[in-house]
Short mmCIF file of C-alpha atoms in Angstrom, two decimals:
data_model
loop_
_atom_site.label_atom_id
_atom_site.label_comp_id
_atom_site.label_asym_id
_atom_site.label_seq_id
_atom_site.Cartn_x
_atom_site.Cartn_y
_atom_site.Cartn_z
CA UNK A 1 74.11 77.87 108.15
CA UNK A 2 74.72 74.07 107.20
CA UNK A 3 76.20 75.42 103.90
CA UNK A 4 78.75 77.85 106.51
CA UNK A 5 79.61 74.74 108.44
CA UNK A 6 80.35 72.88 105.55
CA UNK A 7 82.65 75.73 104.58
CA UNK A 8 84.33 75.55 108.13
CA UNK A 9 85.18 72.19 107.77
CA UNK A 10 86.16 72.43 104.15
CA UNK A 11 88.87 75.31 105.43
CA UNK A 12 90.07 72.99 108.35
CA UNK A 13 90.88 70.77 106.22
CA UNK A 14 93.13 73.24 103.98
CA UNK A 15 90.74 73.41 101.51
CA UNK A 16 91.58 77.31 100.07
CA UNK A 17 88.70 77.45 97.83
CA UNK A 18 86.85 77.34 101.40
CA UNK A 19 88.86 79.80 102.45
CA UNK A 20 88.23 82.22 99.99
CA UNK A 21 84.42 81.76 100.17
CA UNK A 22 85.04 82.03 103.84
CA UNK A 23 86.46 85.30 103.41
CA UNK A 24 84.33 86.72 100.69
CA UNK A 25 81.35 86.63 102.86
CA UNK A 26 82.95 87.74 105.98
CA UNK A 27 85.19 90.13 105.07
CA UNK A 28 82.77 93.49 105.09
CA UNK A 29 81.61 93.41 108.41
CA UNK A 30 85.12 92.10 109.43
CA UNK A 31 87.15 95.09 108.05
CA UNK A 32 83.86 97.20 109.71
CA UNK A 33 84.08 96.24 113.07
CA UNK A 34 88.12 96.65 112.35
CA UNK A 35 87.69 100.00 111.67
CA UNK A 36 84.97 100.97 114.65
CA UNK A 37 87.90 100.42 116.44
CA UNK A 38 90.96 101.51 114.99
CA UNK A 39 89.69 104.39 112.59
CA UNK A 40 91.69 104.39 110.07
CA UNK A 41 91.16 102.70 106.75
CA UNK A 42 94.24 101.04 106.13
CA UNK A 43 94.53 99.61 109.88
CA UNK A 44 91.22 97.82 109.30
CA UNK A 45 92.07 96.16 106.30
CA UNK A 46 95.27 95.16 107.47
CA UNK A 47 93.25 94.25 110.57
CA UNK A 48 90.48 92.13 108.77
CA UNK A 49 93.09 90.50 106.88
CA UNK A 50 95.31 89.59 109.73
CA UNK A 51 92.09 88.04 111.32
CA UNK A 52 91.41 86.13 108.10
CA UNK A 53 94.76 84.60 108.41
CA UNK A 54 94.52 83.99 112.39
CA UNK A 55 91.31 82.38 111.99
CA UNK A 56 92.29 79.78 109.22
CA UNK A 57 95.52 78.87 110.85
CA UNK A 58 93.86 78.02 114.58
CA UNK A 59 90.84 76.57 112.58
CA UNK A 60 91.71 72.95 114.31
CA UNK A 61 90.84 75.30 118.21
CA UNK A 62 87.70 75.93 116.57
CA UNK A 63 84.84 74.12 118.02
CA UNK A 64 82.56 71.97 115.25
CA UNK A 65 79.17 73.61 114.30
CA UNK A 66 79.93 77.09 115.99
CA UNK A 67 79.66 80.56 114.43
CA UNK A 68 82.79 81.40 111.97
CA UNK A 69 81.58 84.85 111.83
CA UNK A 70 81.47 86.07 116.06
CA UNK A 71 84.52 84.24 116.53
CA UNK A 72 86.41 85.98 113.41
CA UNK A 73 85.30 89.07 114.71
CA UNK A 74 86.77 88.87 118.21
CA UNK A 75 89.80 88.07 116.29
CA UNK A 76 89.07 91.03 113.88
CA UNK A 77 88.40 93.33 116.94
CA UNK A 78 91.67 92.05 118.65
CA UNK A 79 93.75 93.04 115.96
CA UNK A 80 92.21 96.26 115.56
CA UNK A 81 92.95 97.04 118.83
CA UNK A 82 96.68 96.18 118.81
CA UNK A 83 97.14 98.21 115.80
CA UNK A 84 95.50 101.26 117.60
CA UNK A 85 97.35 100.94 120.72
CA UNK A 86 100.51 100.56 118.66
CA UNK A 87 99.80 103.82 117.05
CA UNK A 88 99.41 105.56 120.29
CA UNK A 89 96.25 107.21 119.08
CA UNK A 90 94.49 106.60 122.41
CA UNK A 91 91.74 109.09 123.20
CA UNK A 92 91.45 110.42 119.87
CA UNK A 93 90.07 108.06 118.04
CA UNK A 94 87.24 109.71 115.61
CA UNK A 95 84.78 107.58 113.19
CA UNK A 96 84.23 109.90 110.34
CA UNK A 97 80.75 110.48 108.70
CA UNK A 98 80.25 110.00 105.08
CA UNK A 99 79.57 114.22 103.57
CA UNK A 100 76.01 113.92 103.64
CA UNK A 101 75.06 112.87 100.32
CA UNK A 102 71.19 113.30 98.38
CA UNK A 103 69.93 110.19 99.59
CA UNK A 104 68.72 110.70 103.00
CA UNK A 105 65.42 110.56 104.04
CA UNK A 106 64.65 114.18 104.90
CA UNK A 107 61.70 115.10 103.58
CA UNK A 108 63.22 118.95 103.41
CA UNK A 109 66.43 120.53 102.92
CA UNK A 110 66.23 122.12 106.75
CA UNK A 111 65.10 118.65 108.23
CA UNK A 112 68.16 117.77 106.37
CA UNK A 113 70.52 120.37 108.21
CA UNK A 114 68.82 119.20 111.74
CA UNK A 115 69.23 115.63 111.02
CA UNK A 116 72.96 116.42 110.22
CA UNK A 117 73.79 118.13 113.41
CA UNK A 118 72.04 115.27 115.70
CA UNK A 119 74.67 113.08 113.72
CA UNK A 120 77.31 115.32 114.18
CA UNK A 121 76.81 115.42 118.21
CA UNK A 122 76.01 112.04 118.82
CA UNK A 123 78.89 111.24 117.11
CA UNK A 124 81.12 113.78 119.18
CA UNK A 125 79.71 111.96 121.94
CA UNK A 126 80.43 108.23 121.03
CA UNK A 127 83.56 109.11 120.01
CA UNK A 128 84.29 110.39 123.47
CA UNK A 129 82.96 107.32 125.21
CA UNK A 130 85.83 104.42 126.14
CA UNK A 131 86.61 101.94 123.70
CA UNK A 132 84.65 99.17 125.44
CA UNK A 133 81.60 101.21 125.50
CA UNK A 134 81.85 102.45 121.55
CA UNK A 135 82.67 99.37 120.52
CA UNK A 136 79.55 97.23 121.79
CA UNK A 137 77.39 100.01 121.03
CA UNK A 138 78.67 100.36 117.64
CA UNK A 139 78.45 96.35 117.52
CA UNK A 140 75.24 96.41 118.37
CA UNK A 141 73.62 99.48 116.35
CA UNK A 142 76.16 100.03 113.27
CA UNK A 143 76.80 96.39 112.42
CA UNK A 144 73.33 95.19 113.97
CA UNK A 145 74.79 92.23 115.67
CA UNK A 146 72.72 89.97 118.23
CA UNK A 147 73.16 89.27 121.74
CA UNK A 148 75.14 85.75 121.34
CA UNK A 149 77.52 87.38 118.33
CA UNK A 150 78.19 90.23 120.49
CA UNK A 151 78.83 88.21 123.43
CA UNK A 152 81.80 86.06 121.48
CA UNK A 153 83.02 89.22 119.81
CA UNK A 154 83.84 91.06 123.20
CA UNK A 155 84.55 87.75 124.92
CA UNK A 156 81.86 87.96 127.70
CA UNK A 157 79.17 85.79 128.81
CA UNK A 158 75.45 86.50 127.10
CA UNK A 159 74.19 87.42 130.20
CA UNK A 160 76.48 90.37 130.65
CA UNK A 161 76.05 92.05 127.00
CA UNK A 162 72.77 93.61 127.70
CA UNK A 163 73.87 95.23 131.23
CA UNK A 164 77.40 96.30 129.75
CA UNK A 165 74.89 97.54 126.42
CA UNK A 166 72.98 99.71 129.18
CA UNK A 167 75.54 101.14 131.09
CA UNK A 168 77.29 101.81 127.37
CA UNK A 169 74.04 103.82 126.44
CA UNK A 170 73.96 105.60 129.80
CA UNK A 171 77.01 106.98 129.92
CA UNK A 172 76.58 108.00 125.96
CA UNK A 173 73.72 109.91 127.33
CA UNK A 174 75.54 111.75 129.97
CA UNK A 175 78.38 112.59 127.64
CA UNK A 176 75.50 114.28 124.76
CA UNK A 177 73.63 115.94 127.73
CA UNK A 178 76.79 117.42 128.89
CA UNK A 179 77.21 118.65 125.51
CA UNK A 180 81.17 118.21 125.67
CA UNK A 181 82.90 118.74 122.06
CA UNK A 182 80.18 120.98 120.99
CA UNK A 183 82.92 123.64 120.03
CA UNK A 184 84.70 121.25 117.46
CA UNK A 185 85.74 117.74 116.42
CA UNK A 186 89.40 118.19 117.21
CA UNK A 187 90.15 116.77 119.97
CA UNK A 188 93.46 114.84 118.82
CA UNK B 1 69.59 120.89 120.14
CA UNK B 2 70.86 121.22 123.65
CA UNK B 3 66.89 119.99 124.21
CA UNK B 4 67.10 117.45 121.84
CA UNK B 5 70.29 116.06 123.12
CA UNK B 6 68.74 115.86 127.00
CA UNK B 7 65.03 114.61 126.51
CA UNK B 8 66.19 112.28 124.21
CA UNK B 9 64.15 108.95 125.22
CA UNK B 10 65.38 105.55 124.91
CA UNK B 11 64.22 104.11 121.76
CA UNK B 12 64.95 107.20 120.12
CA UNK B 13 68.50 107.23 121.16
CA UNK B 14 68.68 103.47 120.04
CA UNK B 15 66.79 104.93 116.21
CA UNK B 16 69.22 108.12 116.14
CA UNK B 17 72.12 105.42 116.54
CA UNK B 18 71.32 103.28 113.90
CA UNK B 19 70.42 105.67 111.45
CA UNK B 20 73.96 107.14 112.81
CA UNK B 21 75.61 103.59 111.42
CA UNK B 22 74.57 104.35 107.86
CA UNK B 23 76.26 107.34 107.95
CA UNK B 24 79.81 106.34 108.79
CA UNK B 25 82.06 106.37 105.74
CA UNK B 26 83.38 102.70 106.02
CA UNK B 27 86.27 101.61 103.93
CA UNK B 28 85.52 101.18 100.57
CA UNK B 29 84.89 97.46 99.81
CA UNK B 30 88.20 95.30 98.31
CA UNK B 31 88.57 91.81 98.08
CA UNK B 32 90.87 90.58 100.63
CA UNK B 33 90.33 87.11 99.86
CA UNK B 34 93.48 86.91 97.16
CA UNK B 35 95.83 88.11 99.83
CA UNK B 36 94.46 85.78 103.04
CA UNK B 37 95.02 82.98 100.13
CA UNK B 38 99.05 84.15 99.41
CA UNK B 39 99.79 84.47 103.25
CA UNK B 40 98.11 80.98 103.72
CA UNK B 41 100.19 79.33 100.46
CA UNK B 42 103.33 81.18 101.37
CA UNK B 43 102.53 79.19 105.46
CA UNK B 44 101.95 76.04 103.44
CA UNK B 45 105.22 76.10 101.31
CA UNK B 46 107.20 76.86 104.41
CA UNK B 47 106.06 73.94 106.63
CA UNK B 48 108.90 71.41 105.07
CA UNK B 49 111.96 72.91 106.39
CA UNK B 50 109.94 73.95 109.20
CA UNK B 51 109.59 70.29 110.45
CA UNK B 52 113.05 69.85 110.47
CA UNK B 53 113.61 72.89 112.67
CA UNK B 54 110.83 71.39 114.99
CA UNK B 55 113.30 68.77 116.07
CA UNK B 56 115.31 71.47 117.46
CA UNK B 57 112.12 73.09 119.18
CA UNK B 58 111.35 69.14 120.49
CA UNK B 59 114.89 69.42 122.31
CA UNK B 60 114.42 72.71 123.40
CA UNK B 61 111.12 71.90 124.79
CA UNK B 62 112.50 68.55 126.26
CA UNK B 63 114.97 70.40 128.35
CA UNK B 64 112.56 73.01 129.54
CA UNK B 65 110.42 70.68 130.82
CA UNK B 66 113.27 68.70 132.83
CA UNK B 67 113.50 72.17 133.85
CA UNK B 68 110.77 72.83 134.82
CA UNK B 69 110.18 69.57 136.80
CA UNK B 70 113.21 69.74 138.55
CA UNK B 71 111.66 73.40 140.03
CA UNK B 72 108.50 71.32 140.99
CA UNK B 73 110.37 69.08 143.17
CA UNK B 74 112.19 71.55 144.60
CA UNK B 75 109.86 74.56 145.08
CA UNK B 76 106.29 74.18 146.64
CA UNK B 77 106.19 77.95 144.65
CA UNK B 78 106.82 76.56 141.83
CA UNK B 79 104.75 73.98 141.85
CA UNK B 80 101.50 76.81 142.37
CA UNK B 81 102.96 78.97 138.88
CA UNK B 82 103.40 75.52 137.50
CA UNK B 83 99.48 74.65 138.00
CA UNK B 84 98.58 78.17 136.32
CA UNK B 85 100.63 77.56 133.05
CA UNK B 86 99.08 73.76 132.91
CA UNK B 87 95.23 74.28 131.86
CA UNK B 88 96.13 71.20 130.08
CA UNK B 89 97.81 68.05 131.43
CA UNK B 90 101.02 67.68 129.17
CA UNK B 91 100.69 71.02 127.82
CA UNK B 92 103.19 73.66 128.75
CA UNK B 93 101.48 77.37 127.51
CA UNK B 94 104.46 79.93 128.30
CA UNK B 95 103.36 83.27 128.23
CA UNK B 96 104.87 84.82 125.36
CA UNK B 97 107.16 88.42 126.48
CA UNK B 98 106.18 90.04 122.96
CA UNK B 99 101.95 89.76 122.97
CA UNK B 100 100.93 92.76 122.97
CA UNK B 101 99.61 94.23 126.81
CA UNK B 102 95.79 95.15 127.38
CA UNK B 103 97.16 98.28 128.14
CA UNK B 104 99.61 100.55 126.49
CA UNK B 105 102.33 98.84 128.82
CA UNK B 106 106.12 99.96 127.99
CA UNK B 107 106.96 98.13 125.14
CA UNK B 108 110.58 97.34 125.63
CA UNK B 109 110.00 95.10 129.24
CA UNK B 110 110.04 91.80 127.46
CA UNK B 111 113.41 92.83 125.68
CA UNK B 112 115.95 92.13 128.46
CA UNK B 113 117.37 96.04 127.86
CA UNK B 114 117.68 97.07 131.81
CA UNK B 115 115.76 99.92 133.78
CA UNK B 116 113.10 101.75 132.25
CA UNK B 117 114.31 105.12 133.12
CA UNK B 118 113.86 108.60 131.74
CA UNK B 119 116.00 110.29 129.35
CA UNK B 120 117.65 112.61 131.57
CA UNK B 121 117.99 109.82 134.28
CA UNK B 122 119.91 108.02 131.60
CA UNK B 123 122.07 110.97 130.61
CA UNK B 124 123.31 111.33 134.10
CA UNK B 125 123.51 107.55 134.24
CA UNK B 126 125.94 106.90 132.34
CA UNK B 127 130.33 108.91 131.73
CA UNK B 128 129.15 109.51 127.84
CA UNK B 129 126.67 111.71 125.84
CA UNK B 130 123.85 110.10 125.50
CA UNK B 131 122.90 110.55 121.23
CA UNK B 132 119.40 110.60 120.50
CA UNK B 133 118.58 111.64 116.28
CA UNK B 134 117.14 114.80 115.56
CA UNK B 135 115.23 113.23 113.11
CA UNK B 136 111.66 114.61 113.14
CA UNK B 137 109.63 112.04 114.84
CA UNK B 138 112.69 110.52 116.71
CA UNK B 139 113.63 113.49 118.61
CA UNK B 140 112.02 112.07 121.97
CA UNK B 141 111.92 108.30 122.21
CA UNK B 142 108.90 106.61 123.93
CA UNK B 143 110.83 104.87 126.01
CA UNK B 144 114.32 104.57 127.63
CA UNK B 145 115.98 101.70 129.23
CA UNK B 146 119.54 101.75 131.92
CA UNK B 147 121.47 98.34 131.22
CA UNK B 148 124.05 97.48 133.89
CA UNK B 149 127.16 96.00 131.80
CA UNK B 150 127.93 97.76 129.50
CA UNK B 151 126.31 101.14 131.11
CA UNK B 152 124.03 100.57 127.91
CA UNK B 153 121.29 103.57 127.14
CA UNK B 154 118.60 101.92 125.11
CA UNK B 155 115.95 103.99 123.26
CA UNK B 156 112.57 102.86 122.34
CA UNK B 157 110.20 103.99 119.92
CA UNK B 158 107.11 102.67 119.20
CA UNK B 159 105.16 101.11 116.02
CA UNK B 160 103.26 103.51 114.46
CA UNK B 161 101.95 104.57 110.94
CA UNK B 162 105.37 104.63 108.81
CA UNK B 163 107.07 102.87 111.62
CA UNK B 164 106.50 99.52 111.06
CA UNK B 165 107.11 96.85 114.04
CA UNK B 166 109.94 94.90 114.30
CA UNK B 167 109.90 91.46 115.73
CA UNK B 168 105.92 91.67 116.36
CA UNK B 169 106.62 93.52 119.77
CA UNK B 170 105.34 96.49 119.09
CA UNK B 171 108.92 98.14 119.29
CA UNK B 172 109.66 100.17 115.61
CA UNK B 173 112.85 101.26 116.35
CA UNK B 174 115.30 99.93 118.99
CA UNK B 175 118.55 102.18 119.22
CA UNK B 176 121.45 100.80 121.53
CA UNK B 177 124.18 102.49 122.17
CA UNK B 178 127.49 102.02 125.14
CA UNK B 179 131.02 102.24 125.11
CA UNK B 180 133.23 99.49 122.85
CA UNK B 181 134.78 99.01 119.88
CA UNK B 182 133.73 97.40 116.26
CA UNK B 183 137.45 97.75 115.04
CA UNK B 184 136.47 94.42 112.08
CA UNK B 185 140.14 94.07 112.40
CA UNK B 186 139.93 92.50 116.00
CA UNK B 187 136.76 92.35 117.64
CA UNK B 188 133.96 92.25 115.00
CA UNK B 189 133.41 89.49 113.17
CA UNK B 190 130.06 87.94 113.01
CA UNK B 191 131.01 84.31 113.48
CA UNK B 192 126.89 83.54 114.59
CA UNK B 193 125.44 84.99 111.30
CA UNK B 194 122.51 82.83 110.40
CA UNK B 195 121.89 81.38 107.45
CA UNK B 196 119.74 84.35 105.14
CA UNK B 197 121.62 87.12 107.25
CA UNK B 198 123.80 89.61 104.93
CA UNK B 199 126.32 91.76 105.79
CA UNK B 200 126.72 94.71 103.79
CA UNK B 201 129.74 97.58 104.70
CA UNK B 202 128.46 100.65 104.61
CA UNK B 203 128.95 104.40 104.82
CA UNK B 204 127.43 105.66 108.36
CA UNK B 205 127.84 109.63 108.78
CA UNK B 206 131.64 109.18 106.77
CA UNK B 207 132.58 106.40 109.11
CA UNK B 208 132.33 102.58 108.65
CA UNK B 209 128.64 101.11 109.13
CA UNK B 210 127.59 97.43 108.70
CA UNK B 211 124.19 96.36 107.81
CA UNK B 212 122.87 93.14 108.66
CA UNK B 213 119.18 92.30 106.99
CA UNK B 214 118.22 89.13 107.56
CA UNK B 215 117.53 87.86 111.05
CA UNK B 216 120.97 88.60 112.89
CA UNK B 217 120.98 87.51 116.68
CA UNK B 218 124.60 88.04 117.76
CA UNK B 219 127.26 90.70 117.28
CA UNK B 220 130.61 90.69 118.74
CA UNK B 221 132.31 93.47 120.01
CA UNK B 222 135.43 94.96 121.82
CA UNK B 223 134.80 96.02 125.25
CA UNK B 224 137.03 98.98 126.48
CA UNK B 225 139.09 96.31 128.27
CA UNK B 226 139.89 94.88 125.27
CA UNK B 227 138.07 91.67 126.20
CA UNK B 228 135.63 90.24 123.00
CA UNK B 229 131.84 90.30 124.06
CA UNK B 230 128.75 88.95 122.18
CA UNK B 231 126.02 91.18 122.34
CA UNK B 232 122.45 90.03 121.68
CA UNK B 233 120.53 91.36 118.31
CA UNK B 234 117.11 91.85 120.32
CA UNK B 235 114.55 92.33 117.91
CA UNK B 236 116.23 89.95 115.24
CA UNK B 237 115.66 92.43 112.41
CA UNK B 238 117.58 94.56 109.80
CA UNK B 239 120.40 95.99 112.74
CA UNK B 240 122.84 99.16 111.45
CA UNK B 241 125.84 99.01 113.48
CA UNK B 242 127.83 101.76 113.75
CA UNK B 243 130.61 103.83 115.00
CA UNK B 244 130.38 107.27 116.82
CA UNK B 245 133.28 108.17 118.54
CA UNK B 246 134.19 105.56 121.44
CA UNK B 247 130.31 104.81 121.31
CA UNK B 248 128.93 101.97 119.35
CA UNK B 249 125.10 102.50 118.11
CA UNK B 250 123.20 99.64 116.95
CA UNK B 251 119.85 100.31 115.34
CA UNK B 252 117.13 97.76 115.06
CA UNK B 253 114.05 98.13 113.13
CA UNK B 254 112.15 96.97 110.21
CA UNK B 255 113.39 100.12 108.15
CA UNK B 256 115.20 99.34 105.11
CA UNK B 257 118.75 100.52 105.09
CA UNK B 258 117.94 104.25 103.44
CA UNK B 259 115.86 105.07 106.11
CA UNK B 260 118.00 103.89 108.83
CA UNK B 261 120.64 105.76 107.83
CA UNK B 262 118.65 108.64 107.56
CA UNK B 263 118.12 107.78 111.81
CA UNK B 264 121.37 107.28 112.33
CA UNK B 265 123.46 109.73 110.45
CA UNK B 266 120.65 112.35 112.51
CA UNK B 267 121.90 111.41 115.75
CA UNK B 268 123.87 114.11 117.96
#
């Protein structure tokens, strides 16, 4: 963390080598959360780059000794969002699953298929849930971030992540039990 | 699985979603950190001239402020707006027209074109056929907007994959069109063409066309009274300006010039 600050600093002061570091370690789970939210590959690189950019050039708004990577994120997920509304892909946004490769850990090929299918729904289902609700469960359970990260990410207070998290998870539920989007994936 | 899907307890939801994460097929990995480095370089080589133009932004902002206090004295309403722009004392934050909304708001608001309207509200709007291309893609514009003088029909389409935006508002395609003349002879000359703005003549559907790439903001043109008016470039971006019979079209976009003219010679 001192070695991150250090880096910070470095980069406000122009320093591009900083930068670059900066970037390097950031720029996965940037061009992820990009493309929780935008869906398409391109968008989130463009995205993640963008935010790169952003961040460096408002570096001197940036408060000493905070985070890089929450706040970089927020600007990540901003960015992702404009590029999504711009495209005027609204409600069909869809997160596609890797083809299921021979890695898992099934212990069988039909605990495979099973396993498959629970992906298949439950991703139906997030992808029918509002943005605000995919994105901080996807924050939280895809990119594993904590409570305080989230928090900056989705500009909200601490204290209102977990409820938001809840009501997130509760209406996931009632979409899956309502088994809407069962029939098929297209609804573009 | 409909069983699965509704006695499905808490912490197994939470396992199913993470478990879930792995599977998403993410991006593949590059290194973005060469191109973050050009854009910041390019920002770094550009800051010279860009102090000089700052003077100009130090008048601007000079007079807006004078402005601006002047309304304070005078306008208790005012003075309320005022206090919401000031979070900081001596800092002015303006709300910039071209961020982009929360919500899918019209795009074209912040562009000074007139009434959002619908198409057909526009078509009986105005004494002339309104064009619109028949380009695939173009054939229904997102949005449309009524100005007053001169009975103007603007047509909005938004960024989108292939579509680039121009001018960072979100707009991809601006096409203007009213009644007036670009006879270069007379009334079209581009006296406020800014320094890096090109002209080009070209070839628009047989008739003449003129290109400007670059960032044009002005364009002069004869009204059907004769009388010489300066029309504003809105989106400062590559503009085609054209000719279609006793309508003038102006297309704004960040298209290169093939491509526009592929919008414009579609238009009927």
């Amino acid at each position: 963390l001192a070695e991150e600050a250090a880096l910070v600093e470095a980069a406000r002061g122009g320093d591009l080598d900083a930068c670059d570091a900066l970037v390097r370690r950031h720029q996965l789970i940037a061009v992820r959360t990009a493309y929780l939210i935008c869906g398409s590959e391109d968008e989130a690189e463009d995205a993640a780059q963008d935010a790169f950019v952003k961040a460096f050039r408002s570096l001197s708004r940036f408060r000493p000794g905070a985070p890089f990577r929450p706040w970089l994120l927020r600007i990540a997920a901003n960015e992702a969002r404009n590029r999504r509304r711009a495209e005027g892909r609204r409600a069909s946004l869809s997160i596609r699953l890797a083809a299921a490769t021979g890695e898992g850990t099934a212990p069988s090929p039909e605990a495979a298929t099973l396993a498959g299918e629970r992906h298949r729904l439950l991703m139906i289902a997030l992808n029918q849930l509002r943005e605000e609700d995919r994105l901080i469960i996807t924050l939280r359970y895809f990119l594993d971030l904590g409570e305080e990260e989230m928090a900056t990410a989705l500009g909200c207070r601490r204290g209102t992540v977990k409820s938001r998290l809840s009501r997130a998870l509760a209406r996931l539920r009632a979409v899956l039990a309502a088994g809407t989007g069962e029939g098929g994936e297209d609804h573009g | 699985m409909a069983e699965w899907r509704r006695r499905l307890s808490d912490p197994a939801l939470e396992d199913a979603l993470v478990e879930l994460g792995r599977q998403v097929a993410y991006p593949p990995v590059r290194d973005l950190a060469a191109g973050v480095r050009e854009r910041l370089e390019e920002r770094g080589a550009r800051q010279a001239p860009r102090l000089r133009a700052a003077r100009k932004w130090l008048l601007l902002a000079a007079v807006l402020l004078l402005a601006l206090a002047a309304a304070l004295v005078l306008s208790p309403g005012a003075r309320a707006t005022l206090s919401r722009w000031l979070a900081v004392p001596g800092v002015v934050f303006i709300a910039h027209p071209a961020q982009p909304a929360p919500t899918p708001a019209p795009v074209g608001t912040a562009l000074g074109l007139g009434m959002p309207v619908s198409l057909d509200a526009a078509r009986h709007a105005v004494p002339y056929r309104v064009l619109v291309p028949a380009l695939a893609g173009f054939r229904v514009p997102d949005e449309v907007y009524l100005g007053d003088v001169p009975r103007q029909v603007a047509l909005i389409y938004r960024a989108r994959s292939a579509l680039p935006a121009a001018g960072g508002s979100g707009v991809g395609l601006l096409l203007t069109e009213f009644q007036g003349s670009l006879d270069p002879e007379r009334a079209f000359y581009f006296k406020g063409l800014e320094p890096g703005t090109t002209l080009r003549h070209v070839t628009v559907d047989g008739g003449q066309g003129y290109w400007l790439s670059g960032h044009p903001h002005l364009f002069f043109y004869a009204a059907p009274g004769q009388s010489i008016q300066a029309e504003n470039i809105r989106l400062a971006t590559n503009t085609l300006l054209w000719q279609h019979g006793n309508l003038t079209l102006r297309l704004e976009s960040a298209l290169d010039l093939d491509r526009a003219l592929r919008v414009a010679e579609s238009v009927r």
